[in-house]
């Protein structure tokens, strides 16, 4: 198809009797428009100009970069496209490919010498994957980059799903419809599904298969159940993952293979390897290791089969607070767990043995404590913590048959969500400005400020906020009305007095109501 710069030479050769104006300015009577239409519609794109008898302006219609008409000369052979009596462009029976930019250009060397119209055709999305092949193979630890791109009008919404593991929230990994992972792990392997929808037609779906090569991943778990005549059964489950062939086996405490026999049955289903014990006795107690091997190496995980609880699994339930930390604890045992014990110590007191703090969580603490032979799970809010402090911690589970092994974990408390420096900033904004608080701050707020900066108003090491604060609170001493009388923030505390950091509240609402 002819291009615009080619046309002029072509047209000049065909119209040798016509002088193409070089120095005349063209005046357009038509304004540029965007046409929102539907498939099958017809449309007329106007292009009116002021043309005197002396002018020999010639209109050229261009779709994106391809010429459709040069004057009355047809370049494009599509029968749906034609010219009107005044040189307007007509298109009948719109199809998806008609969604484009149409330019009416006049053979004048003086700009502006063209106008543009846009045709927008809503329709179902079209989807493509990054990479186009839909297959990615990376080594464990290498970067992983995949994505889905949707076209069509209006813009599409793209949702993601991991086809092999519904527990993975893929949308947390997605940014701008792409997944960019700095160091791929086995959990990132599998098939990803991306679906695009924009309200027109059916949603469109495509898939990307990711292989992460490396040593296998192994995860074991234990489940108890009631057997015949009051006996107990145990099921050891091992779930492995490897994108290359490998072998998996169960090992006893002494390193010998666990074999299928009278007391234990071995089952394999895909990447799930199960060892089932019937009528568990003390001779079955011990550590059982699931070992998986491929050409990249060996990985193993061990589960304890015993009357006492398994080592607790400790997880953070929500983001850290400045003075509290919410955790969940779970363990498995054939007999009900009576309590959990937590031992915590601030890392800065690591040399002081007596700084360990013991917390007992009794069975009655949570309504979701254990039923016979099942997982015992509960949550607990550790309070009275110091802000901005890292803690060392251990947890154990206890039942009538014994105590589990120790599970170690650590955590760090956060900066106060509205700590004193931030309150100071609020007071700075208030100074000389209309009050932002619904009522004057109380003396507890003053104490909060003093706790951070000391009773003499000097900074206590937070150099981000300068040295000596020069802020003053707004409000009357008695807290009556909204009297705009300034007073030093440390006034009223007394010589040498400092407030406890817990006076720093976690929200402005707390500051409003604490009087």
Tab-separated table of C-alpha atoms in Angstrom:
chain	number	residue	atom	x	y	z
A	1	UNK	CA	0.000	0.000	0.000
A	2	UNK	CA	1.246	3.496	-0.871
A	3	UNK	CA	2.704	5.684	1.838
A	4	UNK	CA	2.019	9.470	2.070
A	5	UNK	CA	5.466	10.599	0.939
A	6	UNK	CA	5.290	8.232	-2.031
A	7	UNK	CA	1.893	9.544	-3.089
A	8	UNK	CA	2.969	13.032	-4.017
A	9	UNK	CA	5.411	11.788	-6.624
A	10	UNK	CA	2.800	9.361	-7.868
A	11	UNK	CA	0.047	11.949	-8.036
A	12	UNK	CA	2.229	14.568	-9.711
A	13	UNK	CA	3.084	12.074	-12.423
A	14	UNK	CA	-0.597	11.284	-13.054
A	15	UNK	CA	-1.820	14.899	-12.913
A	16	UNK	CA	0.859	16.682	-14.908
A	17	UNK	CA	-1.588	19.423	-15.921
A	18	UNK	CA	-2.397	20.315	-12.316
A	19	UNK	CA	-0.176	22.657	-10.408
A	20	UNK	CA	0.057	21.541	-6.810
A	21	UNK	CA	-0.055	24.635	-4.575
A	22	UNK	CA	2.995	24.988	-2.402
A	23	UNK	CA	2.372	28.249	-0.566
A	24	UNK	CA	-1.353	28.444	0.043
A	25	UNK	CA	-2.722	27.910	3.545
A	26	UNK	CA	-5.719	25.628	3.871
A	27	UNK	CA	-8.600	26.465	6.227
A	28	UNK	CA	-10.470	23.504	7.725
A	29	UNK	CA	-14.169	23.870	8.524
A	30	UNK	CA	-14.291	20.434	10.141
A	31	UNK	CA	-13.098	19.794	13.688
A	32	UNK	CA	-11.342	16.627	14.736
A	33	UNK	CA	-13.654	14.031	16.273
A	34	UNK	CA	-13.617	10.662	18.018
A	35	UNK	CA	-16.414	8.307	16.945
A	36	UNK	CA	-17.499	5.640	19.441
A	37	UNK	CA	-19.272	3.048	17.334
A	38	UNK	CA	-20.191	-0.631	17.279
A	39	UNK	CA	-19.267	-3.421	14.935
A	40	UNK	CA	-21.523	-3.368	11.856
A	41	UNK	CA	-22.241	0.375	12.040
A	42	UNK	CA	-21.587	2.796	9.184
A	43	UNK	CA	-19.827	6.123	9.551
A	44	UNK	CA	-18.968	9.226	7.541
A	45	UNK	CA	-15.770	11.102	8.391
A	46	UNK	CA	-16.059	14.752	7.268
A	47	UNK	CA	-13.231	16.888	5.922
A	48	UNK	CA	-14.547	20.284	4.777
A	49	UNK	CA	-12.135	23.012	3.718
A	50	UNK	CA	-12.401	26.528	2.327
A	51	UNK	CA	-11.468	26.257	-1.334
A	52	UNK	CA	-11.668	29.087	-3.853
A	53	UNK	CA	-11.609	28.825	-7.614
A	54	UNK	CA	-7.916	29.622	-7.510
A	55	UNK	CA	-7.141	26.754	-5.170
A	56	UNK	CA	-6.388	23.263	-6.380
A	57	UNK	CA	-6.293	21.543	-3.015
A	58	UNK	CA	-6.350	17.778	-3.124
A	59	UNK	CA	-7.439	15.644	-0.147
A	60	UNK	CA	-5.606	12.493	0.798
A	61	UNK	CA	-7.260	10.025	3.228
A	62	UNK	CA	-4.854	7.963	5.322
A	63	UNK	CA	-5.710	5.134	7.739
A	64	UNK	CA	-2.966	5.043	10.362
A	65	UNK	CA	-0.050	5.109	7.869
A	66	UNK	CA	-1.710	3.626	4.787
A	67	UNK	CA	-3.296	5.720	1.994
A	68	UNK	CA	-6.933	4.972	1.215
A	69	UNK	CA	-7.697	7.712	-1.356
A	70	UNK	CA	-5.577	10.317	-3.150
A	71	UNK	CA	-8.086	12.815	-4.428
A	72	UNK	CA	-10.633	10.671	-6.237
A	73	UNK	CA	-8.066	7.994	-6.945
A	74	UNK	CA	-8.741	4.810	-4.969
A	75	UNK	CA	-5.672	3.190	-3.459
A	76	UNK	CA	-7.375	0.759	-1.047
A	77	UNK	CA	-9.584	-1.835	-2.744
A	78	UNK	CA	-11.941	-2.458	0.202
A	79	UNK	CA	-15.461	-2.010	-1.283
A	80	UNK	CA	-16.857	-0.917	2.100
A	81	UNK	CA	-14.851	2.310	1.865
A	82	UNK	CA	-15.903	5.140	-0.475
A	83	UNK	CA	-15.813	8.926	-0.939
A	84	UNK	CA	-18.755	11.285	-0.580
A	85	UNK	CA	-19.520	14.227	-2.882
A	86	UNK	CA	-17.460	16.647	-0.759
A	87	UNK	CA	-14.534	14.310	-0.280
A	88	UNK	CA	-15.747	12.848	3.038
A	89	UNK	CA	-14.758	9.264	3.820
A	90	UNK	CA	-17.540	6.691	4.193
A	91	UNK	CA	-17.112	3.262	5.783
A	92	UNK	CA	-19.933	0.702	5.831
A	93	UNK	CA	-20.233	-2.380	8.046
A	94	UNK	CA	-17.466	-1.574	10.502
A	95	UNK	CA	-15.169	-4.451	11.451
A	96	UNK	CA	-12.578	-4.703	14.234
A	97	UNK	CA	-9.721	-3.592	11.957
A	98	UNK	CA	-11.498	-0.270	11.306
A	99	UNK	CA	-10.601	0.834	14.830
A	100	UNK	CA	-7.891	3.302	13.798
A	101	UNK	CA	-6.821	6.921	13.270
A	102	UNK	CA	-7.958	8.497	9.978
A	103	UNK	CA	-6.127	11.531	8.601
A	104	UNK	CA	-7.436	13.935	5.989
A	105	UNK	CA	-4.348	15.632	4.558
A	106	UNK	CA	-4.279	18.442	2.018
A	107	UNK	CA	-1.422	19.090	-0.403
A	108	UNK	CA	-0.317	22.333	1.202
A	109	UNK	CA	3.157	22.977	2.507
A	110	UNK	CA	1.849	25.370	5.158
A	111	UNK	CA	0.780	23.719	8.387
A	112	UNK	CA	-1.668	22.815	9.736
A	113	UNK	CA	-2.451	20.887	6.598
A	114	UNK	CA	-4.379	17.931	8.060
A	115	UNK	CA	-7.009	16.858	10.593
A	116	UNK	CA	-7.524	13.498	12.276
A	117	UNK	CA	-10.560	11.471	13.274
A	118	UNK	CA	-10.560	8.401	15.498
A	119	UNK	CA	-12.878	5.434	15.272
A	120	UNK	CA	-13.186	3.490	18.521
A	121	UNK	CA	-14.909	0.120	18.319
A	122	UNK	CA	-15.694	-1.575	21.646
A	123	UNK	CA	-15.255	-5.288	21.430
A	124	UNK	CA	-14.006	-8.350	23.284
A	125	UNK	CA	-10.380	-8.243	24.415
A	126	UNK	CA	-7.464	-9.915	22.727
A	127	UNK	CA	-4.834	-11.423	24.984
A	128	UNK	CA	-1.154	-12.175	24.528
A	129	UNK	CA	1.402	-13.570	26.964
A	130	UNK	CA	4.944	-12.588	27.880
A	131	UNK	CA	6.772	-14.570	26.597
A	132	UNK	CA	4.675	-15.363	23.525
A	133	UNK	CA	5.455	-19.074	23.834
A	134	UNK	CA	3.715	-19.209	27.211
A	135	UNK	CA	6.575	-21.267	28.678
A	136	UNK	CA	9.365	-20.147	31.030
A	137	UNK	CA	12.188	-22.180	32.591
A	138	UNK	CA	14.522	-20.642	35.185
A	139	UNK	CA	16.923	-21.904	37.816
A	140	UNK	CA	16.013	-21.466	41.463
A	141	UNK	CA	17.266	-18.063	42.601
A	142	UNK	CA	17.192	-16.518	39.132
A	143	UNK	CA	14.843	-13.653	38.149
A	144	UNK	CA	11.404	-14.596	36.847
A	145	UNK	CA	9.403	-12.296	34.569
A	146	UNK	CA	6.035	-13.135	33.008
A	147	UNK	CA	3.026	-11.091	31.973
A	148	UNK	CA	-0.225	-10.808	30.059
A	149	UNK	CA	-1.168	-7.944	27.729
A	150	UNK	CA	-4.758	-7.252	26.667
A	151	UNK	CA	-5.898	-5.147	23.720
A	152	UNK	CA	-9.362	-4.018	22.701
A	153	UNK	CA	-11.767	-1.274	23.677
A	154	UNK	CA	-12.627	-0.459	26.378
A	155	UNK	CA	-9.561	-1.384	28.412
A	156	UNK	CA	-9.676	-4.807	30.006
A	157	UNK	CA	-9.375	-5.944	33.588
A	158	UNK	CA	-6.913	-8.824	33.941
A	159	UNK	CA	-7.129	-11.325	36.789
A	160	UNK	CA	-4.581	-13.999	37.652
A	161	UNK	CA	-4.768	-17.460	39.179
A	162	UNK	CA	-2.257	-20.187	40.000
A	163	UNK	CA	-3.713	-23.359	38.533
A	164	UNK	CA	-1.730	-25.757	40.727
A	165	UNK	CA	-2.065	-24.125	44.142
A	166	UNK	CA	-5.221	-22.168	44.971
A	167	UNK	CA	-3.691	-21.023	48.265
A	168	UNK	CA	-1.227	-18.784	46.393
A	169	UNK	CA	-2.574	-15.244	46.044
A	170	UNK	CA	-1.041	-14.462	42.673
A	171	UNK	CA	-2.539	-10.970	42.598
A	172	UNK	CA	-0.112	-9.949	45.360
A	173	UNK	CA	2.746	-10.726	42.962
A	174	UNK	CA	1.201	-8.862	40.022
A	175	UNK	CA	2.054	-5.274	39.164
A	176	UNK	CA	0.820	-3.690	35.923
A	177	UNK	CA	-0.347	-7.132	34.761
A	178	UNK	CA	3.172	-8.505	35.097
A	179	UNK	CA	4.908	-10.720	37.624
A	180	UNK	CA	8.504	-9.731	38.291
A	181	UNK	CA	10.256	-11.905	40.897
A	182	UNK	CA	13.891	-11.213	41.760
A	183	UNK	CA	14.675	-14.751	42.934
A	184	UNK	CA	12.408	-17.565	41.773
A	185	UNK	CA	11.607	-20.391	44.171
A	186	UNK	CA	9.894	-23.737	43.719
A	187	UNK	CA	6.624	-22.265	44.981
A	188	UNK	CA	6.569	-20.008	41.917
A	189	UNK	CA	6.518	-22.927	39.469
A	190	UNK	CA	3.320	-24.194	37.881
A	191	UNK	CA	0.744	-22.904	35.435
A	192	UNK	CA	-0.519	-19.330	35.680
A	193	UNK	CA	-3.876	-18.381	34.205
A	194	UNK	CA	-4.621	-14.806	33.176
A	195	UNK	CA	-8.138	-13.777	32.163
A	196	UNK	CA	-9.068	-10.506	30.450
A	197	UNK	CA	-12.584	-9.063	30.393
A	198	UNK	CA	-13.965	-5.671	29.390
A	199	UNK	CA	-17.724	-6.230	29.354
A	200	UNK	CA	-17.917	-7.125	25.657
A	201	UNK	CA	-18.229	-10.753	24.691
A	202	UNK	CA	-16.820	-13.569	26.774
A	203	UNK	CA	-13.663	-13.211	28.884
A	204	UNK	CA	-10.464	-14.349	27.178
A	205	UNK	CA	-8.034	-16.675	28.951
A	206	UNK	CA	-4.416	-17.626	28.332
A	207	UNK	CA	-1.808	-19.624	30.246
A	208	UNK	CA	1.876	-19.398	31.151
A	209	UNK	CA	3.759	-22.460	32.400
A	210	UNK	CA	6.706	-21.787	34.704
A	211	UNK	CA	9.390	-24.333	35.593
A	212	UNK	CA	11.818	-23.553	38.405
A	213	UNK	CA	14.759	-25.949	38.360
A	214	UNK	CA	16.622	-26.857	41.519
A	215	UNK	CA	16.580	-29.220	44.472
A	216	UNK	CA	13.130	-30.537	45.434
A	217	UNK	CA	11.014	-28.856	48.085
A	218	UNK	CA	9.663	-31.096	50.849
A	219	UNK	CA	6.966	-30.449	53.466
A	220	UNK	CA	5.750	-32.994	56.017
A	221	UNK	CA	2.710	-33.020	58.280
A	222	UNK	CA	1.014	-35.323	60.790
A	223	UNK	CA	-2.637	-36.169	61.351
A	224	UNK	CA	-4.032	-38.335	64.158
A	225	UNK	CA	-7.372	-40.152	64.051
A	226	UNK	CA	-9.348	-42.505	66.277
A	227	UNK	CA	-9.043	-46.216	65.594
A	228	UNK	CA	-10.942	-49.327	66.648
A	229	UNK	CA	-11.397	-49.959	70.366
A	230	UNK	CA	-9.989	-46.627	71.453
A	231	UNK	CA	-6.730	-47.044	69.545
A	232	UNK	CA	-5.094	-44.253	67.580
A	233	UNK	CA	-4.078	-44.093	63.930
A	234	UNK	CA	-1.490	-41.704	62.513
A	235	UNK	CA	-0.945	-40.453	58.989
A	236	UNK	CA	2.373	-38.956	57.917
A	237	UNK	CA	2.070	-36.877	54.760
A	238	UNK	CA	4.964	-35.684	52.611
A	239	UNK	CA	4.342	-33.242	49.760
A	240	UNK	CA	7.241	-32.707	47.368
A	241	UNK	CA	7.776	-30.557	44.328
A	242	UNK	CA	10.342	-30.809	41.575
A	243	UNK	CA	10.195	-29.790	37.917
A	244	UNK	CA	12.638	-32.562	37.012
A	245	UNK	CA	12.248	-36.295	37.736
A	246	UNK	CA	13.328	-37.501	41.159
A	247	UNK	CA	12.778	-40.103	43.865
A	248	UNK	CA	11.175	-39.788	47.307
A	249	UNK	CA	11.246	-42.131	50.310
A	250	UNK	CA	10.466	-42.257	54.046
A	251	UNK	CA	13.277	-42.935	56.544
A	252	UNK	CA	13.122	-44.020	60.194
A	253	UNK	CA	15.057	-42.381	63.029
A	254	UNK	CA	18.009	-44.741	62.474
A	255	UNK	CA	18.159	-43.901	58.751
A	256	UNK	CA	16.655	-47.176	57.498
A	257	UNK	CA	13.925	-47.121	54.882
A	258	UNK	CA	10.341	-47.232	56.068
A	259	UNK	CA	8.847	-50.299	54.412
A	260	UNK	CA	5.266	-51.280	53.688
A	261	UNK	CA	4.197	-53.846	56.304
A	262	UNK	CA	1.671	-54.821	58.958
A	263	UNK	CA	1.834	-51.667	61.068
A	264	UNK	CA	2.416	-49.138	58.294
A	265	UNK	CA	1.055	-48.743	54.784
A	266	UNK	CA	2.735	-46.566	52.149
A	267	UNK	CA	0.764	-44.766	49.439
A	268	UNK	CA	1.798	-42.472	46.591
A	269	UNK	CA	-0.500	-40.117	44.709
A	270	UNK	CA	1.271	-37.694	42.402
A	271	UNK	CA	3.655	-35.703	44.591
A	272	UNK	CA	1.953	-36.816	47.844
A	273	UNK	CA	3.679	-39.601	49.791
A	274	UNK	CA	1.706	-40.996	52.729
A	275	UNK	CA	2.668	-43.380	55.541
A	276	UNK	CA	-0.337	-44.646	57.556
A	277	UNK	CA	0.110	-46.273	60.961
A	278	UNK	CA	-2.719	-48.322	62.473
A	279	UNK	CA	-2.992	-48.949	66.210
A	280	UNK	CA	0.001	-46.759	67.066
A	281	UNK	CA	2.131	-48.048	69.941
A	282	UNK	CA	5.264	-46.730	71.618
A	283	UNK	CA	7.443	-48.775	69.287
A	284	UNK	CA	6.161	-46.620	66.411
A	285	UNK	CA	7.216	-43.386	68.112
A	286	UNK	CA	10.182	-41.563	66.640
A	287	UNK	CA	11.283	-39.124	63.970
A	288	UNK	CA	10.335	-39.907	60.387
A	289	UNK	CA	12.125	-38.148	57.550
A	290	UNK	CA	10.819	-37.661	54.038
A	291	UNK	CA	13.766	-37.440	51.639
A	292	UNK	CA	13.426	-36.316	48.024
A	293	UNK	CA	16.264	-36.380	45.491
A	294	UNK	CA	16.736	-35.143	41.924
A	295	UNK	CA	19.765	-34.315	39.769
A	296	UNK	CA	20.165	-30.954	41.511
A	297	UNK	CA	20.410	-32.353	45.044
A	298	UNK	CA	18.600	-33.783	48.072
A	299	UNK	CA	16.045	-32.141	50.383
A	300	UNK	CA	14.375	-33.616	53.467
A	301	UNK	CA	11.901	-32.735	56.201
A	302	UNK	CA	11.229	-34.546	59.483
A	303	UNK	CA	8.013	-35.090	61.402
A	304	UNK	CA	7.749	-36.330	65.012
A	305	UNK	CA	5.462	-39.242	65.817
A	306	UNK	CA	4.994	-39.194	69.589
A	307	UNK	CA	2.368	-38.906	72.292
A	308	UNK	CA	3.618	-35.426	73.183
A	309	UNK	CA	2.691	-32.554	70.844
A	310	UNK	CA	4.706	-31.683	67.773
A	311	UNK	CA	6.803	-28.541	67.779
A	312	UNK	CA	4.438	-25.571	67.493
A	313	UNK	CA	4.107	-23.715	64.233
A	314	UNK	CA	4.192	-19.989	65.009
A	315	UNK	CA	2.998	-17.389	62.512
A	316	UNK	CA	2.311	-13.664	62.632
A	317	UNK	CA	-1.410	-12.988	62.253
A	318	UNK	CA	-1.122	-9.325	61.306
A	319	UNK	CA	1.474	-6.597	60.882
A	320	UNK	CA	3.537	-5.567	63.899
A	321	UNK	CA	2.248	-3.040	66.400
A	322	UNK	CA	4.414	-0.701	68.440
A	323	UNK	CA	3.583	-2.334	71.804
A	324	UNK	CA	1.876	-5.625	70.900
A	325	UNK	CA	2.302	-8.582	68.543
A	326	UNK	CA	-0.439	-11.022	67.471
A	327	UNK	CA	0.615	-14.591	66.665
A	328	UNK	CA	-1.037	-17.922	65.921
A	329	UNK	CA	0.226	-21.231	67.333
A	330	UNK	CA	-0.636	-24.721	66.144
A	331	UNK	CA	0.487	-28.225	67.043
A	332	UNK	CA	-0.662	-31.807	66.527
A	333	UNK	CA	-0.893	-34.514	69.193
A	334	UNK	CA	-2.918	-37.666	69.889
A	335	UNK	CA	-4.063	-36.231	73.217
A	336	UNK	CA	-5.501	-32.754	73.832
A	337	UNK	CA	-2.997	-29.977	74.340
A	338	UNK	CA	-3.413	-28.409	77.755
A	339	UNK	CA	-1.418	-25.245	77.163
A	340	UNK	CA	1.228	-23.400	75.204
A	341	UNK	CA	4.222	-21.692	76.781
A	342	UNK	CA	5.941	-18.678	75.240
A	343	UNK	CA	9.292	-17.278	76.360
A	344	UNK	CA	10.286	-13.830	75.085
A	345	UNK	CA	13.184	-11.472	75.668
A	346	UNK	CA	14.186	-8.158	74.125
A	347	UNK	CA	17.320	-8.634	72.056
A	348	UNK	CA	18.957	-5.663	73.721
A	349	UNK	CA	18.733	-7.576	77.034
A	350	UNK	CA	20.277	-10.756	75.591
A	351	UNK	CA	23.048	-10.795	78.215
A	352	UNK	CA	20.580	-10.734	81.104
A	353	UNK	CA	19.319	-14.252	81.836
A	354	UNK	CA	16.577	-12.987	84.133
A	355	UNK	CA	15.025	-10.873	81.378
A	356	UNK	CA	13.141	-13.854	79.938
A	357	UNK	CA	9.401	-13.371	80.246
A	358	UNK	CA	7.176	-16.456	80.488
A	359	UNK	CA	3.642	-16.462	79.098
A	360	UNK	CA	1.208	-19.338	79.619
A	361	UNK	CA	-1.702	-19.793	77.204
A	362	UNK	CA	-4.136	-22.238	78.856
A	363	UNK	CA	-6.435	-24.542	76.961
A	364	UNK	CA	-9.434	-22.375	77.797
A	365	UNK	CA	-7.823	-19.337	76.138
A	366	UNK	CA	-9.197	-19.998	72.649
A	367	UNK	CA	-12.457	-21.512	71.498
A	368	UNK	CA	-10.573	-23.188	68.641
A	369	UNK	CA	-8.342	-25.310	70.867
A	370	UNK	CA	-7.814	-28.947	69.948
A	371	UNK	CA	-10.274	-31.741	69.498
A	372	UNK	CA	-9.009	-35.280	70.104
A	373	UNK	CA	-6.221	-36.146	67.655
A	374	UNK	CA	-6.567	-33.029	65.495
A	375	UNK	CA	-4.497	-29.895	65.064
A	376	UNK	CA	-4.615	-27.564	68.043
A	377	UNK	CA	-4.628	-23.939	66.960
A	378	UNK	CA	-5.034	-20.705	68.833
A	379	UNK	CA	-3.986	-17.083	68.656
A	380	UNK	CA	-2.477	-14.842	71.285
A	381	UNK	CA	-1.743	-11.133	71.550
A	382	UNK	CA	1.617	-10.504	73.213
A	383	UNK	CA	1.311	-7.140	74.950
A	384	UNK	CA	3.412	-4.746	77.035
A	385	UNK	CA	6.203	-4.675	74.476
A	386	UNK	CA	8.663	-1.875	73.827
A	387	UNK	CA	8.349	0.033	70.523
A	388	UNK	CA	11.030	-0.367	67.866
A	389	UNK	CA	12.507	-3.419	69.613
A	390	UNK	CA	13.533	-6.833	68.292
A	391	UNK	CA	12.506	-9.802	70.446
A	392	UNK	CA	13.787	-13.365	70.684
A	393	UNK	CA	11.114	-15.959	71.445
A	394	UNK	CA	10.485	-19.670	71.944
A	395	UNK	CA	7.243	-21.640	72.066
A	396	UNK	CA	6.330	-25.126	73.302
A	397	UNK	CA	3.105	-27.126	73.408
A	398	UNK	CA	2.199	-29.293	76.396
A	399	UNK	CA	-0.275	-32.134	76.924
A	400	UNK	CA	-0.689	-34.862	79.535
A	401	UNK	CA	1.916	-37.029	77.792
A	402	UNK	CA	4.725	-34.505	77.660
A	403	UNK	CA	6.177	-31.351	76.170
A	404	UNK	CA	7.028	-30.652	72.564
A	405	UNK	CA	10.388	-29.502	71.310
A	406	UNK	CA	11.145	-25.785	71.229
A	407	UNK	CA	10.179	-23.644	68.259
A	408	UNK	CA	12.278	-20.489	67.992
A	409	UNK	CA	11.024	-17.318	66.346
A	410	UNK	CA	11.749	-13.632	66.510
A	411	UNK	CA	9.872	-10.459	65.724
A	412	UNK	CA	10.229	-6.705	65.891
A	413	UNK	CA	7.738	-4.160	67.123
A	414	UNK	CA	6.950	-1.204	64.920
A	415	UNK	CA	7.319	2.523	65.244
A	416	UNK	CA	4.217	3.957	66.876
A	417	UNK	CA	1.520	4.465	64.249
A	418	UNK	CA	1.142	7.939	65.697
A	419	UNK	CA	4.232	8.340	67.843
A	420	UNK	CA	5.340	11.528	69.532
A	421	UNK	CA	7.351	13.028	66.675
A	422	UNK	CA	4.259	12.747	64.491
A	423	UNK	CA	2.180	14.408	67.178
A	424	UNK	CA	4.794	17.133	67.297
A	425	UNK	CA	4.341	17.604	63.576
A	426	UNK	CA	0.596	17.885	64.070
A	427	UNK	CA	1.145	20.568	66.690
A	428	UNK	CA	3.454	22.403	64.326
A	429	UNK	CA	0.687	22.451	61.718
A	430	UNK	CA	-1.778	23.664	64.328
A	431	UNK	CA	0.425	26.544	65.419
A	432	UNK	CA	-1.024	29.663	63.812
A	433	UNK	CA	-3.619	27.661	61.866
A	434	UNK	CA	-7.264	26.723	62.452
A	435	UNK	CA	-7.533	23.770	64.866
A	436	UNK	CA	-7.557	20.387	63.136
A	437	UNK	CA	-8.558	18.480	66.261
A	438	UNK	CA	-12.205	18.423	67.378
A	439	UNK	CA	-11.170	19.643	70.832
A	440	UNK	CA	-7.986	20.891	72.538
A	441	UNK	CA	-5.387	18.196	73.289
A	442	UNK	CA	-5.310	16.931	76.852
A	443	UNK	CA	-2.425	16.902	79.329
A	444	UNK	CA	-1.916	13.229	78.464
A	445	UNK	CA	-0.955	14.323	74.991
A	446	UNK	CA	1.516	16.771	76.556
A	447	UNK	CA	2.951	13.863	78.543
A	448	UNK	CA	3.253	11.871	75.351
A	449	UNK	CA	5.331	14.628	73.844
A	450	UNK	CA	7.496	14.886	76.941
A	451	UNK	CA	8.060	11.124	76.926
A	452	UNK	CA	9.665	11.401	73.538
A	453	UNK	CA	11.676	14.551	74.121
A	454	UNK	CA	12.236	14.582	77.894
A	455	UNK	CA	10.805	16.919	80.491
A	456	UNK	CA	13.225	19.648	79.478
A	457	UNK	CA	11.988	19.522	75.886
A	458	UNK	CA	15.241	18.157	74.467
A	459	UNK	CA	15.334	15.470	71.836
A	460	UNK	CA	16.033	11.905	73.024
A	461	UNK	CA	18.085	10.700	70.113
A	462	UNK	CA	15.534	11.031	67.318
A	463	UNK	CA	17.676	13.231	65.104
A	464	UNK	CA	15.153	13.103	62.279
A	465	UNK	CA	13.142	15.738	64.087
A	466	UNK	CA	15.913	18.145	65.080
A	467	UNK	CA	17.199	18.854	68.549
A	468	UNK	CA	15.187	21.168	70.729
A	469	UNK	CA	11.515	21.261	69.665
A	470	UNK	CA	10.042	24.725	69.502
A	471	UNK	CA	6.436	23.631	69.275
A	472	UNK	CA	3.604	24.774	71.486
A	473	UNK	CA	0.242	23.149	71.946
A	474	UNK	CA	-3.023	24.994	71.448
A	475	UNK	CA	-5.667	24.901	74.181
A	476	UNK	CA	-6.463	26.224	77.604
A	477	UNK	CA	-5.037	24.770	80.809
A	478	UNK	CA	-8.465	23.729	81.968
A	479	UNK	CA	-9.350	22.313	78.578
A	480	UNK	CA	-12.387	24.571	78.260
A	481	UNK	CA	-13.425	25.848	74.873
A	482	UNK	CA	-10.940	26.413	72.074
A	483	UNK	CA	-8.989	29.274	73.565
A	484	UNK	CA	-5.920	29.906	71.405
A	485	UNK	CA	-3.400	30.361	74.213
A	486	UNK	CA	0.043	28.853	73.643
A	487	UNK	CA	1.992	27.074	76.356
A	488	UNK	CA	5.254	25.084	76.356
A	489	UNK	CA	4.605	21.388	75.799
A	490	UNK	CA	6.493	20.336	78.932
A	491	UNK	CA	4.775	22.790	81.240
A	492	UNK	CA	2.796	21.137	84.019
A	493	UNK	CA	4.827	17.948	84.267
A	494	UNK	CA	7.014	19.099	87.110
A	495	UNK	CA	10.801	19.202	87.344
A	496	UNK	CA	12.540	16.067	86.130
A	497	UNK	CA	9.282	14.235	85.371
A	498	UNK	CA	8.993	12.179	82.222
A	499	UNK	CA	5.970	10.288	81.000
A	500	UNK	CA	5.916	6.622	80.022
A	501	UNK	CA	6.121	5.915	76.267
A	502	UNK	CA	2.735	4.168	76.420
A	503	UNK	CA	1.185	7.623	76.565
A	504	UNK	CA	1.904	7.749	72.843
A	505	UNK	CA	-1.425	6.693	71.457
A	506	UNK	CA	-1.992	4.630	68.330
A	507	UNK	CA	-4.572	6.911	66.715
A	508	UNK	CA	-5.757	10.468	66.846
A	509	UNK	CA	-9.092	9.179	68.140
A	510	UNK	CA	-7.313	7.885	71.233
A	511	UNK	CA	-5.694	11.267	71.749
A	512	UNK	CA	-9.047	12.986	71.387
A	513	UNK	CA	-10.768	10.855	73.996
A	514	UNK	CA	-7.965	10.325	76.553
A	515	UNK	CA	-8.577	13.116	79.024
